[in-house]
Short mmCIF file of C-alpha atoms and ligand atoms in Angstrom, two decimals:
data_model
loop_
_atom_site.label_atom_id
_atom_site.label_comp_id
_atom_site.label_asym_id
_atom_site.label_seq_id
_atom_site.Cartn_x
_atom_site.Cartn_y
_atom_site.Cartn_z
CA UNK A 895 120.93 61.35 95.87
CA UNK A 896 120.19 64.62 98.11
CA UNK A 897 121.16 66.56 94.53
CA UNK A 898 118.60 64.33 92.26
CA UNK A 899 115.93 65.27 94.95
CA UNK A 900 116.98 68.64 94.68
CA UNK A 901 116.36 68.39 91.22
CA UNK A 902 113.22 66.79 91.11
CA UNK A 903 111.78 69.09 93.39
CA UNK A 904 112.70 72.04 91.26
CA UNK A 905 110.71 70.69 88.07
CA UNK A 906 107.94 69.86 90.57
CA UNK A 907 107.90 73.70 91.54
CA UNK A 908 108.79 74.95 88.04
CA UNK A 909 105.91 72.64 86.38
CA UNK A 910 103.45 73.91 89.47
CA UNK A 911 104.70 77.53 89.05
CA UNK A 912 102.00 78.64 86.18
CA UNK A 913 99.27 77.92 88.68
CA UNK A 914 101.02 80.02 91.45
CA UNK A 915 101.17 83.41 90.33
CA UNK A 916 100.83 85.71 93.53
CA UNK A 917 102.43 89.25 91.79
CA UNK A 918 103.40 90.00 88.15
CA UNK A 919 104.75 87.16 85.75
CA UNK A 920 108.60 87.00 87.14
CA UNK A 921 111.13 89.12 84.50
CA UNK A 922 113.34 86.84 81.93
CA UNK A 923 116.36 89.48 81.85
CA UNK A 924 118.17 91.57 84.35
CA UNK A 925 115.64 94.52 83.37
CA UNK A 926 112.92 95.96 81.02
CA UNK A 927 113.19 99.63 81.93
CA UNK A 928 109.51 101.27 80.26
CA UNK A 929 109.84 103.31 77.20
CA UNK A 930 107.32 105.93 77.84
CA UNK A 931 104.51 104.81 75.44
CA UNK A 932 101.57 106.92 75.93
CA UNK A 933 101.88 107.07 72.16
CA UNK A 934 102.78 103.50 71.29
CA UNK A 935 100.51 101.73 69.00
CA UNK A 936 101.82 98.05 70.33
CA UNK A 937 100.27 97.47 74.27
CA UNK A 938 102.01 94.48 75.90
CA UNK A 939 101.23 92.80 79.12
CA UNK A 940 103.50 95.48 80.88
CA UNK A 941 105.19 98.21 78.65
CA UNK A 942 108.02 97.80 75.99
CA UNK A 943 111.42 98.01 76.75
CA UNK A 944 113.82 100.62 76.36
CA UNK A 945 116.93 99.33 74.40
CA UNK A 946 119.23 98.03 77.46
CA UNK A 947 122.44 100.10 75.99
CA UNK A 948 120.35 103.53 76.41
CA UNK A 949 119.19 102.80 80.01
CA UNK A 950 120.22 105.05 82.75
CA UNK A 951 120.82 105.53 87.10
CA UNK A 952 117.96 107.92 85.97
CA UNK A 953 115.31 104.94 84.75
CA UNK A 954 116.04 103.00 88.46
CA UNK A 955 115.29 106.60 90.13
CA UNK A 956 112.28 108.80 91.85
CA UNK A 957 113.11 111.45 93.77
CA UNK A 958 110.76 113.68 95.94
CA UNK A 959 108.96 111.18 98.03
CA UNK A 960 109.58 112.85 101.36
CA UNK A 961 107.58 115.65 100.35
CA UNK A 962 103.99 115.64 101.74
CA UNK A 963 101.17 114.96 99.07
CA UNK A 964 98.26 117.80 99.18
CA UNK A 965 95.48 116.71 101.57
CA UNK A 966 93.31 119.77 100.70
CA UNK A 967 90.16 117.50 99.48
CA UNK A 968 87.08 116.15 99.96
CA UNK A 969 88.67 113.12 101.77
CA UNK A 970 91.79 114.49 103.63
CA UNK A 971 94.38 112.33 102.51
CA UNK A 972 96.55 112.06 99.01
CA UNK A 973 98.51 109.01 97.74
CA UNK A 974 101.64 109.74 95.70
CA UNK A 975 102.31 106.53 93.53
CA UNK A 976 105.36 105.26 92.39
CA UNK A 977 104.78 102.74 90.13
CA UNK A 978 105.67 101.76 86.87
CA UNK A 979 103.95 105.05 85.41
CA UNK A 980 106.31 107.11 87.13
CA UNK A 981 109.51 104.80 87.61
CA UNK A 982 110.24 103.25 84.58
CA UNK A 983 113.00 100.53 85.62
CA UNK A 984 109.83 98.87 87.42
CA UNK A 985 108.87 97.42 84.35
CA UNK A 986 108.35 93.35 85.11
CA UNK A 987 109.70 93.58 88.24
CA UNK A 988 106.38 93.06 90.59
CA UNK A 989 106.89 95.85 92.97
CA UNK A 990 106.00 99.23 93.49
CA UNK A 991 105.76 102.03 96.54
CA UNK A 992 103.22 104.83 97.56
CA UNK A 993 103.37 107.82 100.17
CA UNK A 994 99.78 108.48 102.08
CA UNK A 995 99.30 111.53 103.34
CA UNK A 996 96.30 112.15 105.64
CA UNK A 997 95.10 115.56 107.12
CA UNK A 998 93.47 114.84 110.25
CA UNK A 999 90.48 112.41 110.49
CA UNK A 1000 91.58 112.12 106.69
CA UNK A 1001 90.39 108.85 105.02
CA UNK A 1002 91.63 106.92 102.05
CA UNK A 1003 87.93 105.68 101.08
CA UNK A 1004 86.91 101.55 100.66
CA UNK A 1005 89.20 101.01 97.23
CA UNK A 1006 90.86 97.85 95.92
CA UNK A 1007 94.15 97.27 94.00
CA UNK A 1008 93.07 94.73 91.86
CA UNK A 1009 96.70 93.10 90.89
CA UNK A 1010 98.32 93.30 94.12
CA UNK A 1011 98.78 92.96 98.19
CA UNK A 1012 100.18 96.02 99.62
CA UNK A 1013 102.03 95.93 103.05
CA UNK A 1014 101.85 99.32 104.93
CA UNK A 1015 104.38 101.14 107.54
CA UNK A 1016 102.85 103.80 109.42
CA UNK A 1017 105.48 106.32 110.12
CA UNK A 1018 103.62 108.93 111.68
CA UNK A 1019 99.97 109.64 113.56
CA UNK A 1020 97.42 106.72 114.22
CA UNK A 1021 95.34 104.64 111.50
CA UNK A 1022 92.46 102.90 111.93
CA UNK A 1023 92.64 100.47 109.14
CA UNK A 1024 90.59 97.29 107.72
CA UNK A 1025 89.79 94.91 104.98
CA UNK A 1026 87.00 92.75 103.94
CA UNK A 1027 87.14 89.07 102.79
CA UNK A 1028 85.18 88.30 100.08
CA UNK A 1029 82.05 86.34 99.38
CA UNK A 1030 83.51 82.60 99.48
CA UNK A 1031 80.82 79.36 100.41
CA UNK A 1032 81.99 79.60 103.90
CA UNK A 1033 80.00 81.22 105.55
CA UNK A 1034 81.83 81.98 108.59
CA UNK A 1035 84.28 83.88 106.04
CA UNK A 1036 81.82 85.69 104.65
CA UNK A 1037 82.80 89.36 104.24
CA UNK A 1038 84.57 88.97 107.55
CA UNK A 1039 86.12 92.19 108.82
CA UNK A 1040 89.20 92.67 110.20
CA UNK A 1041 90.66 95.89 111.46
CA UNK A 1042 93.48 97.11 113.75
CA UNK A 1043 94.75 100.63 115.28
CA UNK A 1044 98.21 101.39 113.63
CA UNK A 1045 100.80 103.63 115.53
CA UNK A 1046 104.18 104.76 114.47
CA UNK A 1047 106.37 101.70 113.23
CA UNK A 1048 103.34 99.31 112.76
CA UNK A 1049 103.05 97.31 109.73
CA UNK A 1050 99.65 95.61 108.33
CA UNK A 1051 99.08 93.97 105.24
CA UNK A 1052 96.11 93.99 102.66
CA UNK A 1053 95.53 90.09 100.44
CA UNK A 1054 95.22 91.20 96.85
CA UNK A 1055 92.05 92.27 95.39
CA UNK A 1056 89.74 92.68 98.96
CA UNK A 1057 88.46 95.84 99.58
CA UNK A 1058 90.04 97.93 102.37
CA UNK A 1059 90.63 101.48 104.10
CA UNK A 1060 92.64 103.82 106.40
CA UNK A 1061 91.22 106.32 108.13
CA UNK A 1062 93.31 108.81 110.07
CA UNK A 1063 91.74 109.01 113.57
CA UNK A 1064 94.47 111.18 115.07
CA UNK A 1065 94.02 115.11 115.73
CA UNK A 1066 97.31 115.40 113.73
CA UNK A 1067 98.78 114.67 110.09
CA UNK A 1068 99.42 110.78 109.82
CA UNK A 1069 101.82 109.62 107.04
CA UNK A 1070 102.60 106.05 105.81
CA UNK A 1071 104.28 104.27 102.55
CA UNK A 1072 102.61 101.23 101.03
CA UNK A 1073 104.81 98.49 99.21
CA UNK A 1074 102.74 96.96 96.81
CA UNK A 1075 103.37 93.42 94.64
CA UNK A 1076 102.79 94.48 91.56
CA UNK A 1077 104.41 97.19 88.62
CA UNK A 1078 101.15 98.56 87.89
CA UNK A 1079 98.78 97.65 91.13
CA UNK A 1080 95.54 99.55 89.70
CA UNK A 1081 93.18 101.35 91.63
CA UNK A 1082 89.11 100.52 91.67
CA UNK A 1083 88.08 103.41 94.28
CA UNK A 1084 84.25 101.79 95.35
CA UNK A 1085 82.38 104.80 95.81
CA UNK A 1086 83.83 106.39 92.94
CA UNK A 1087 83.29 103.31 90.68
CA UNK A 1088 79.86 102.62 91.94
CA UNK A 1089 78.44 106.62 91.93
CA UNK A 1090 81.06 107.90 89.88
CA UNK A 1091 81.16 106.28 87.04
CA UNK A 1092 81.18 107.76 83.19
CA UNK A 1093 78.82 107.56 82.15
CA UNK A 1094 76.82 107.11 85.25
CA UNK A 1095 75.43 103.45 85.84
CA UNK A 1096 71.25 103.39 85.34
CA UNK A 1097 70.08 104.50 88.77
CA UNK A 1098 67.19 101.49 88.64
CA UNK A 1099 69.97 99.03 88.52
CA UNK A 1100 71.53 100.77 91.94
CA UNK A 1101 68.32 101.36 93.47
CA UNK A 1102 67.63 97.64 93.28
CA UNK A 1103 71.14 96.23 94.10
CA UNK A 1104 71.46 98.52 97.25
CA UNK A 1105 67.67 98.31 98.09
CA UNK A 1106 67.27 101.85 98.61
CA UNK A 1107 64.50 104.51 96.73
CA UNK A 1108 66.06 105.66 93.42
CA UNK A 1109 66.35 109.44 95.00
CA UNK A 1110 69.00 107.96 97.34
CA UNK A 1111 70.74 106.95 94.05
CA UNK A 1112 70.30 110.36 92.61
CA UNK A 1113 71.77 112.27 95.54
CA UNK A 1114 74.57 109.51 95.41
CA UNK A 1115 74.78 110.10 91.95
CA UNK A 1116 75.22 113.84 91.92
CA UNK A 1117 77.99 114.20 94.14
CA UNK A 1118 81.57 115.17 93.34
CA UNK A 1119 83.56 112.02 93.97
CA UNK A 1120 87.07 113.18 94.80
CA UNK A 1121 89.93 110.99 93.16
CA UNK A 1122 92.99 110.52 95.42
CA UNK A 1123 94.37 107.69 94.17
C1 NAG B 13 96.10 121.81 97.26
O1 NAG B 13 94.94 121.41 96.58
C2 NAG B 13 93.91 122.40 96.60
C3 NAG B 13 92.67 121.79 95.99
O2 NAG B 13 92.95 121.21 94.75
C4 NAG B 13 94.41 123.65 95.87
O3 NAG B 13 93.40 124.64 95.89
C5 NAG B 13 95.67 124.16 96.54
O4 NAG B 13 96.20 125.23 95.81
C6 NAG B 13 96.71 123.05 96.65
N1 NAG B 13 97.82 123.51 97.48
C7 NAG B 13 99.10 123.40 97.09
C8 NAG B 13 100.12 123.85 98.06
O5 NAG B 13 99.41 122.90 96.01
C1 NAG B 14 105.71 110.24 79.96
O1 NAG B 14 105.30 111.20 79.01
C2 NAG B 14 104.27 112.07 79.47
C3 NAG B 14 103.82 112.94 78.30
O2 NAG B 14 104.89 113.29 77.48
C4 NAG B 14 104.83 112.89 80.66
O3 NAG B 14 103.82 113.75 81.17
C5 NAG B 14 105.27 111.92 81.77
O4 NAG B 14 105.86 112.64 82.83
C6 NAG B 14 106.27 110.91 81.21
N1 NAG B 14 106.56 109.92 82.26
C7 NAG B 14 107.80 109.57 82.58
C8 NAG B 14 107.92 108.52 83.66
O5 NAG B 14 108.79 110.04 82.06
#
């Protein structure tokens, strides 16, 4: 009886389970290391496998991530990604890592990963970090911030998609690694996206949505809009 329950309930979850997906589709083998396809004509909803009898330690592997990222920029700070792009064996397995590197008062600008959460350790220096909800009916939720001080061996999560920051406001070097639920987690840096873009958005339409005089725009518009990420 306790087994047919069991059972049930795992159909009930299975049939639910299209509806639920919080990180990438789950994988259907044991692994789908990446062939490197920055050539490939064929574009999947991940990357094509390599052929499981030529896979290697090496695919499963990154090495280097205890060396500091350079902080010499605009912003102060430098992310050093391992995801899928770098460590193939993370194909279809969800997950990925990054190293943040901040010089002092360093900032890793407003940015969103737009196909994952990421869950940050702050190993050295202090962090003042935040995230903003989005735009929902309630308006009690309503781009509700929420922010925290992070010292060494603190741990603070971003939701998935919400738009959030760290900003080193330490006198010294701050360092932390991000574990993020997703292969490929993506990047939309706000600024950049907004200001930055290529070509550049029509400065009316800015003007307008941040009700501001176009020159404002302009002088947005012409500035260098450094890429950590
Ligand atoms: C760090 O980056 C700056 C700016 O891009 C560059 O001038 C400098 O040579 C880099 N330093 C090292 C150690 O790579
Ligand atoms: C993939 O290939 C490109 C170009 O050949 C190379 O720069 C990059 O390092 C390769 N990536 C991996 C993970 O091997």
């Amino acid at each position: 009886m306790k087994m047919a329950f069991g059972f049930l309930a795992a159909i009930l979850v299975a049939s639910l389970s299209p509806f639920a997906h919080a990180s990438d589709p789950s994988p259907l083998q044991d692994f789908c290391v990446a062939v490197n396809d920055s050539v490939a004509a064929v574009f999947v909803n991940g990357k094509i496998c390599k052929n499981p009898n030529m896979v290697v330690a090496e695919d499963f592997f990154f090495p280097g991530l205890n060396k500091p990222g350079n902080t010499s920029n605009q912003v102060g700070s430098m992310v050093t990604p391992v995801n899928v792009n770098q460590l193939p064996g993370l194909n279809t397995l969800g997950i990925s890592l990054a190293r943040i590197d901040f010089a002092p008062y360093g900032i890793n600008p407003p940015h969103t990963h737009p196909r994952a959460s990421e869950i940050l350790l702050v190993v050295e220096g202090t962090l003042y970090v935040g995230f903003v909800t989005s735009n929902p009916a309630n308006p009690t939720m309503k781009n509700k911030l929420f922010t925290k001080y992070l010292y060494p061996g603190d741990v603070f999560v971003f939701p998935q998609g919400l738009i959030h920051f760290q900003f080193n406001v330490g006198k010294t070097n701050a360092l932390a690694f991000a574990g993020l639920s997703s292969q490929n987690p993506g990047v939309i840096t706000i600024a950049n996206a907004v200001f930055g873009s290529n070509p550049p958005i029509n400065p009316d339409v800015l003007a307008k949505a941040f009700q501001v005089e176009k020159n404002v725009i302009d002088y947005l518009q012409a500035q260098f809009w450094w890429n950590i990420n």
